[in-house]
XYZ file of C-alpha atoms in Angstrom:
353
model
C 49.984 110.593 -8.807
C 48.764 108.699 -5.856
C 48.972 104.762 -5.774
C 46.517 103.342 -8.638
C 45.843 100.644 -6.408
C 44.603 102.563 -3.390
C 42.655 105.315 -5.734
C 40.650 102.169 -7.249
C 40.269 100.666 -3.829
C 41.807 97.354 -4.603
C 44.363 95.471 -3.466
C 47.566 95.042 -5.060
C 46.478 90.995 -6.166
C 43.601 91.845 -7.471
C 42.298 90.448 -10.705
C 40.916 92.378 -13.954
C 37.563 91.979 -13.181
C 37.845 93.130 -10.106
C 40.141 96.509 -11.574
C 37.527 96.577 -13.945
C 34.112 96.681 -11.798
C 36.085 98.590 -9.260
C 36.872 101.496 -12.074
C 32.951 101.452 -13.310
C 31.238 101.741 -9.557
C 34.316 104.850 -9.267
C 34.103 106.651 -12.622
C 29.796 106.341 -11.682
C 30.399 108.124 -8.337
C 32.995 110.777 -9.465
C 31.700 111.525 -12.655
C 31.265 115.408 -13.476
C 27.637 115.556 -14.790
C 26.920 113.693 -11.432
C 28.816 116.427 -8.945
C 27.995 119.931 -10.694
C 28.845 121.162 -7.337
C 31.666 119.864 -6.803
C 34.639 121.797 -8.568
C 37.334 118.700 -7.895
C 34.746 116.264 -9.975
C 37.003 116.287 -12.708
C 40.618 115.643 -11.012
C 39.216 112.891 -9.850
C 37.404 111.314 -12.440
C 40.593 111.599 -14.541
C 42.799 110.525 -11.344
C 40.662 107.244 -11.439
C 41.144 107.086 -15.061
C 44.945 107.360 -15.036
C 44.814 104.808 -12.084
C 42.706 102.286 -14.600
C 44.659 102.890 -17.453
C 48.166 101.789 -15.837
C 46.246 98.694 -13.826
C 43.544 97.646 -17.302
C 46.915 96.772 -19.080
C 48.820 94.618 -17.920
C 52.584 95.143 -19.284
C 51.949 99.049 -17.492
C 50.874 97.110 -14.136
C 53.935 95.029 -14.371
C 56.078 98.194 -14.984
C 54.519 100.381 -12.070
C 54.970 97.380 -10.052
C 58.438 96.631 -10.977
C 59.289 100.167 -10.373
C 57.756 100.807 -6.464
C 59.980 97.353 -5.864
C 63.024 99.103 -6.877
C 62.289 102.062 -5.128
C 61.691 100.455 -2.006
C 65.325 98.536 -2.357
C 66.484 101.483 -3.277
C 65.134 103.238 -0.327
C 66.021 100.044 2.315
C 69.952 100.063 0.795
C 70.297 103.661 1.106
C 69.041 103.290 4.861
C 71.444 100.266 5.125
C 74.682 101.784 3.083
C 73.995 104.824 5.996
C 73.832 102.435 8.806
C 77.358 101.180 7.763
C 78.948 104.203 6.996
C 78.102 105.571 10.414
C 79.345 102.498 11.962
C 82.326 102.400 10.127
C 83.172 106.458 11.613
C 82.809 105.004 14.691
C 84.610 101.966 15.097
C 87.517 103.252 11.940
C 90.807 101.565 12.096
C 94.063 103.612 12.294
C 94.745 104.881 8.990
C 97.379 103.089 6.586
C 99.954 105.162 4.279
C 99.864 104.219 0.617
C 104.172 103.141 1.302
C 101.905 100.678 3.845
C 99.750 99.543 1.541
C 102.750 98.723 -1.145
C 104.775 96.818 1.693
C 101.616 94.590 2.362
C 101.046 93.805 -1.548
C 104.975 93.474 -1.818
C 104.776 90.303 0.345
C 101.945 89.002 -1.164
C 103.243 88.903 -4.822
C 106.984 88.757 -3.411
C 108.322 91.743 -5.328
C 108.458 95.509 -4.196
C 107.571 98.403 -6.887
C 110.690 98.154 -8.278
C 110.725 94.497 -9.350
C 113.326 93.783 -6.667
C 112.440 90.576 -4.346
C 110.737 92.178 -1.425
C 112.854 89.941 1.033
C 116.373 92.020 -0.624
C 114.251 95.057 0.023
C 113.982 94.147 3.432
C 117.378 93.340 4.037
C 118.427 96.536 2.456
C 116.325 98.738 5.035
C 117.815 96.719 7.794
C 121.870 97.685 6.691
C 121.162 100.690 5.526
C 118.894 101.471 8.890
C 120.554 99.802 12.083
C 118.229 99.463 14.758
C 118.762 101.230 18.242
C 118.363 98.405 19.909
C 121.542 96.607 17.984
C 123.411 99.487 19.572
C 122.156 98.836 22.980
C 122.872 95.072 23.114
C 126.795 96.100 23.056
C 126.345 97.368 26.794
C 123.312 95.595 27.657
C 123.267 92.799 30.060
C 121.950 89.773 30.548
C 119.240 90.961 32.182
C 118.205 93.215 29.620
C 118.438 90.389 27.181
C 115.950 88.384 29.162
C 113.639 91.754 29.174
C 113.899 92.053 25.283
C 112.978 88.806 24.596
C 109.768 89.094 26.286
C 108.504 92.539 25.473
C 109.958 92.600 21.746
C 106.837 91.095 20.503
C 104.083 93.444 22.430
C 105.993 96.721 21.347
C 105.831 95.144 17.934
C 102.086 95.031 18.203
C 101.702 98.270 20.012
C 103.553 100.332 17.542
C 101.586 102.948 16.468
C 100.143 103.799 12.814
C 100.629 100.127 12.354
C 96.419 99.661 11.435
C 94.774 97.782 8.690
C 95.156 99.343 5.248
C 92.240 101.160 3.768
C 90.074 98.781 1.056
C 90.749 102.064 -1.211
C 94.710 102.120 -0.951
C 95.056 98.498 -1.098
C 92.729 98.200 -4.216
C 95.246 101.509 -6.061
C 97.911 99.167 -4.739
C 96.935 95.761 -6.178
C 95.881 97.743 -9.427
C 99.592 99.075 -9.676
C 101.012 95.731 -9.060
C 98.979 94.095 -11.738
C 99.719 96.860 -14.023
C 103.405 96.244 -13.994
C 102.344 92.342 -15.352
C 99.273 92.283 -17.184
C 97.048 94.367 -19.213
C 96.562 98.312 -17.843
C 93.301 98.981 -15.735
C 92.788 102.683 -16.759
C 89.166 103.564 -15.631
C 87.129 103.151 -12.338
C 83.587 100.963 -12.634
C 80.620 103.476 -13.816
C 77.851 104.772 -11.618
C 74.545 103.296 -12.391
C 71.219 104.798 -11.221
C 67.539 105.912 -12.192
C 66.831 109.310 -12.367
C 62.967 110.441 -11.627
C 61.455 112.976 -13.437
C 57.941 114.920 -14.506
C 56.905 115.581 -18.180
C 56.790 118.879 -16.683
C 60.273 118.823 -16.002
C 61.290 117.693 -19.464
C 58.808 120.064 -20.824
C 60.726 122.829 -19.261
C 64.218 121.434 -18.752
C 63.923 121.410 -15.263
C 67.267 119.602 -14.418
C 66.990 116.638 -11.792
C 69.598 116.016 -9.265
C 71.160 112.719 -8.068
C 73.686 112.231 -5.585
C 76.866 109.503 -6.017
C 78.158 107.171 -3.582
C 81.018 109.618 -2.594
C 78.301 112.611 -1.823
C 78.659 114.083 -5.071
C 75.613 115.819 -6.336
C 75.097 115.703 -10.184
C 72.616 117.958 -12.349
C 70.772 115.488 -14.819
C 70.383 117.728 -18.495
C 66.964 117.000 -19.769
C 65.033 118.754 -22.770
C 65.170 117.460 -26.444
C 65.492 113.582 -26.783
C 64.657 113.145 -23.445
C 62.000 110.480 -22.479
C 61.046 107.633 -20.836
C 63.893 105.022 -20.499
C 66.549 107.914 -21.929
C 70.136 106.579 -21.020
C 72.370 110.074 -19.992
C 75.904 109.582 -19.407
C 77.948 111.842 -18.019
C 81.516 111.581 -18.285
C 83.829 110.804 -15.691
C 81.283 111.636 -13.192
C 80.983 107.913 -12.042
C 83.673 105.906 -8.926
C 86.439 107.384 -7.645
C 89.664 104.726 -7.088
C 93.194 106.102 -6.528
C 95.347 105.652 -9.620
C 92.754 105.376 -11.553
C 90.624 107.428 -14.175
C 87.058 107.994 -13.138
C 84.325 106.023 -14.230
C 81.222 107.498 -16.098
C 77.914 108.287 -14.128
C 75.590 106.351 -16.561
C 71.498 107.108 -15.592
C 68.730 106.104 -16.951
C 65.581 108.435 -17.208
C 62.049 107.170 -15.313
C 59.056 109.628 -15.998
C 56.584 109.096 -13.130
C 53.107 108.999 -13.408
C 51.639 112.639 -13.735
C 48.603 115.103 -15.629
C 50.678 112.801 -18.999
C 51.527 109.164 -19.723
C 54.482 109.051 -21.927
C 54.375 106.648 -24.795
C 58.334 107.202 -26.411
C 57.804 111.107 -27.357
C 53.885 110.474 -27.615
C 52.293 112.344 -24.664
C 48.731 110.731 -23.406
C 46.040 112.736 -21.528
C 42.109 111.502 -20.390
C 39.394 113.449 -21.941
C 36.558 113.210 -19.839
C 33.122 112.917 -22.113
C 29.543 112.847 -21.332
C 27.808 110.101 -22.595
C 25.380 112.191 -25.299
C 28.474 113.978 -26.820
C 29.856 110.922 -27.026
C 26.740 108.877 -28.563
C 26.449 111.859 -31.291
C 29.854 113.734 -31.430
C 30.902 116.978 -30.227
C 33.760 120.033 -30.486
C 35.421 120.057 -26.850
C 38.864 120.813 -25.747
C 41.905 119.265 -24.067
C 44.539 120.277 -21.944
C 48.220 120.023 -24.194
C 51.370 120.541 -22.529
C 51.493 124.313 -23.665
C 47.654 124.988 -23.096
C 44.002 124.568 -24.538
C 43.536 122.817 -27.808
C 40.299 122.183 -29.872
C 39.339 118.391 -30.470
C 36.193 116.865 -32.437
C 35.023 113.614 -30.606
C 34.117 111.261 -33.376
C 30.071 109.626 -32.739
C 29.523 107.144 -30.451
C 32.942 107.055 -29.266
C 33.746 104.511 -26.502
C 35.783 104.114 -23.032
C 39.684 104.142 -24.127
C 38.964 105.750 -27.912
C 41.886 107.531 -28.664
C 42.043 110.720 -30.661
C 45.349 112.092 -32.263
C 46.702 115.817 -32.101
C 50.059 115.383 -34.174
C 52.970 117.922 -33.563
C 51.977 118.672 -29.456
C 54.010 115.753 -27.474
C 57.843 115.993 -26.268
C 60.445 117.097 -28.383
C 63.025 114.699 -29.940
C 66.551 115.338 -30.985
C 65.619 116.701 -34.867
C 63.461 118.770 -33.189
C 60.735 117.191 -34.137
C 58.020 116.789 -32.115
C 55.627 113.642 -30.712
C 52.061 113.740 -30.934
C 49.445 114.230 -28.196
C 46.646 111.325 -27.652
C 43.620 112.292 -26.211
C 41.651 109.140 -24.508
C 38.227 109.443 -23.913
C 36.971 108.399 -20.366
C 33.378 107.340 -20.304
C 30.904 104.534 -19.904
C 28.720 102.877 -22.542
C 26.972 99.649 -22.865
C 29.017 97.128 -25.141
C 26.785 97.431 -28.165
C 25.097 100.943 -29.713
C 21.709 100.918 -28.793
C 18.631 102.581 -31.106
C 16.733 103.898 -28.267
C 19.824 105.277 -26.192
C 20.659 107.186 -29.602
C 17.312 108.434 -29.933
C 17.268 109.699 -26.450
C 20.492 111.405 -26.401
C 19.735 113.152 -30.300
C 16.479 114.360 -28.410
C 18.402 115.650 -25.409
C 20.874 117.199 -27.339
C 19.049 118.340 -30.457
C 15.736 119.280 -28.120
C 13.887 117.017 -30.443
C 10.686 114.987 -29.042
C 9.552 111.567 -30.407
């Protein structure tokens, strides 16, 4: 569906009674007694009507509102998370073993893997490991000695595969280390996201696809149960950490706006009525989700009337299903008038007074 906002013509501050005159002069213009020859008449009457209906009330306003915010962060820190990770190819740090990462964590808590003081550790490497250079001091001259002095320190920084430690093996590293004092960290933090879908995808278990943080692309099972604000979670499916066990993909179901509204497993459609069948009552039909169903439009029924057609909305997990509710899109005056009813009877009916 296209922005209720711009399909009314207003702007996104606007107050009811602007919505509300704005919908009239619309539903007027687009009506389909008033453009026989025009076969669209009726997408867009009901187009205007499903704009109205989410911007009349205000708690579906807030929602649709709520929701294009999100979708624009969402849309501004996927652009930004991209940014980063190309900058981060390009300017990458030398790589860092996992041994690395322990020997860094060692010194900060002070005790290697093994519970041994990391300065013993140390001291062990160094006997059990003499360095060429000890060798070469036995024949080396003063000279030399000078020379060592001074370039010791720059080979020390130029030695290679000495770079910063990944975030990830530092984080499995620090997780190990508090593992050995404190309560086990067994699973990695969940993945957290919205999931957009049709009723026509739930109506024919169309499964949605959304793709984690590590490029992972999950299939999102929809079909009974599923609705509006549905919470799916799919088992270790979620953050990957080193050492640890996955975390759960957890994602939330958003229906967006389509031919239905969905009201829990109710399913809502407009029912576009002329203003005679409406003053007197009439048989028409509306468009379910599995085709064309008969209705009787109660007299004088006004702008927003709803009318019930139990067992044909989405299907819940007993198998049971919601019920479909017809709302009839039209314009009266606020109070039945005697001569309006006359005239539409004799229009109808073919009746003269």
């Amino acid at each position: 569906m296209r922005d209720p906002y711009s399909v009314l013509g207003v702007k996104r501050n606007a107050g009811q009674e602007e919505i509300k005159a704005a919908w009239r002069s619309l539903a007027k213009a687009v009506h389909p007694d008033q453009n026989h020859d025009d076969p669209n008449a009726t997408v867009r009457f009901t187009e205007a009507g499903r704009a109205y209906d989410i911007l009349r009330d205000p708690d579906k306003r807030s929602r649709y509102d709520r929701q294009q915010r999100e979708a624009e962060l969402r849309r501004m820190e996927q652009m930004r998370r991209q940014q980063a990770e190309r900058k981060t190819k390009s300017e990458a740090p030398p790589r860092m073993s996992n041994e690395d990462a322990e020997d860094m964590i060692a010194r900060i808590f002070g005790v290697d893997s093994r519970g041994q003081p990391a300065e013993t550790k140390a001291q062990a490497q160094s006997q059990a490991q003499p360095r060429p250079q000890a060798q070469a001091q036995a024949t080396a001259g003063p000279a030399q000695d000078a020379r060592k002095a001074t370039d010791e320190p720059d080979a020390e920084k130029a030695a290679p595969g000495r770079g910063v430690a990944p975030a990830s093996n530092l984080i499995s590293a620090i997780i190990r280390r508090i593992r050995g004092s404190r309560a086990k960290v067994e699973t990695a933090p969940d993945f957290v996201a919205d999931v957009a879908v049709s009723v026509e995808d739930i109506l024919n278990k169309v499964r949605p696809t959304v793709e984690t943080p590590d490029g992972q692309t999950l299939r999102v099972p929809v079909g009974a149960g599923s609705t509006d604000g549905q919470v799916i979670r799919l088992k270790e499916a979620g953050h990957r950490i080193e050492g640890l066990r996955r975390g759960d993909a957890v994602l939330t179901l958003r229906v967006i706006p389509g031919r239905f509204r969905v009201d829990g497993f109710d399913l809502k459609v407009d029912l576009p009525v002329t203003i005679e069948n409406a003053v007197l009552g009439c048989e028409t039909t509306v468009e379910g989700p599995l085709g064309t169903l008969p209705v009787t439009v109660p007299a004088w029924s006004g702008s927003d009337q709803q009318i019930r057609i139990p067992g044909e909305g989405l299907v819940m997990e007993n198998g049971e299903r919601g019920d479909l509710v017809a709302e009839i899109r039209l314009l009266l005056w606020e109070k039945p008038d005697d001569k309006m009813i006359d005239l539409m009877r004799s229009l109808r009916e073919g009746l003269y007074l």
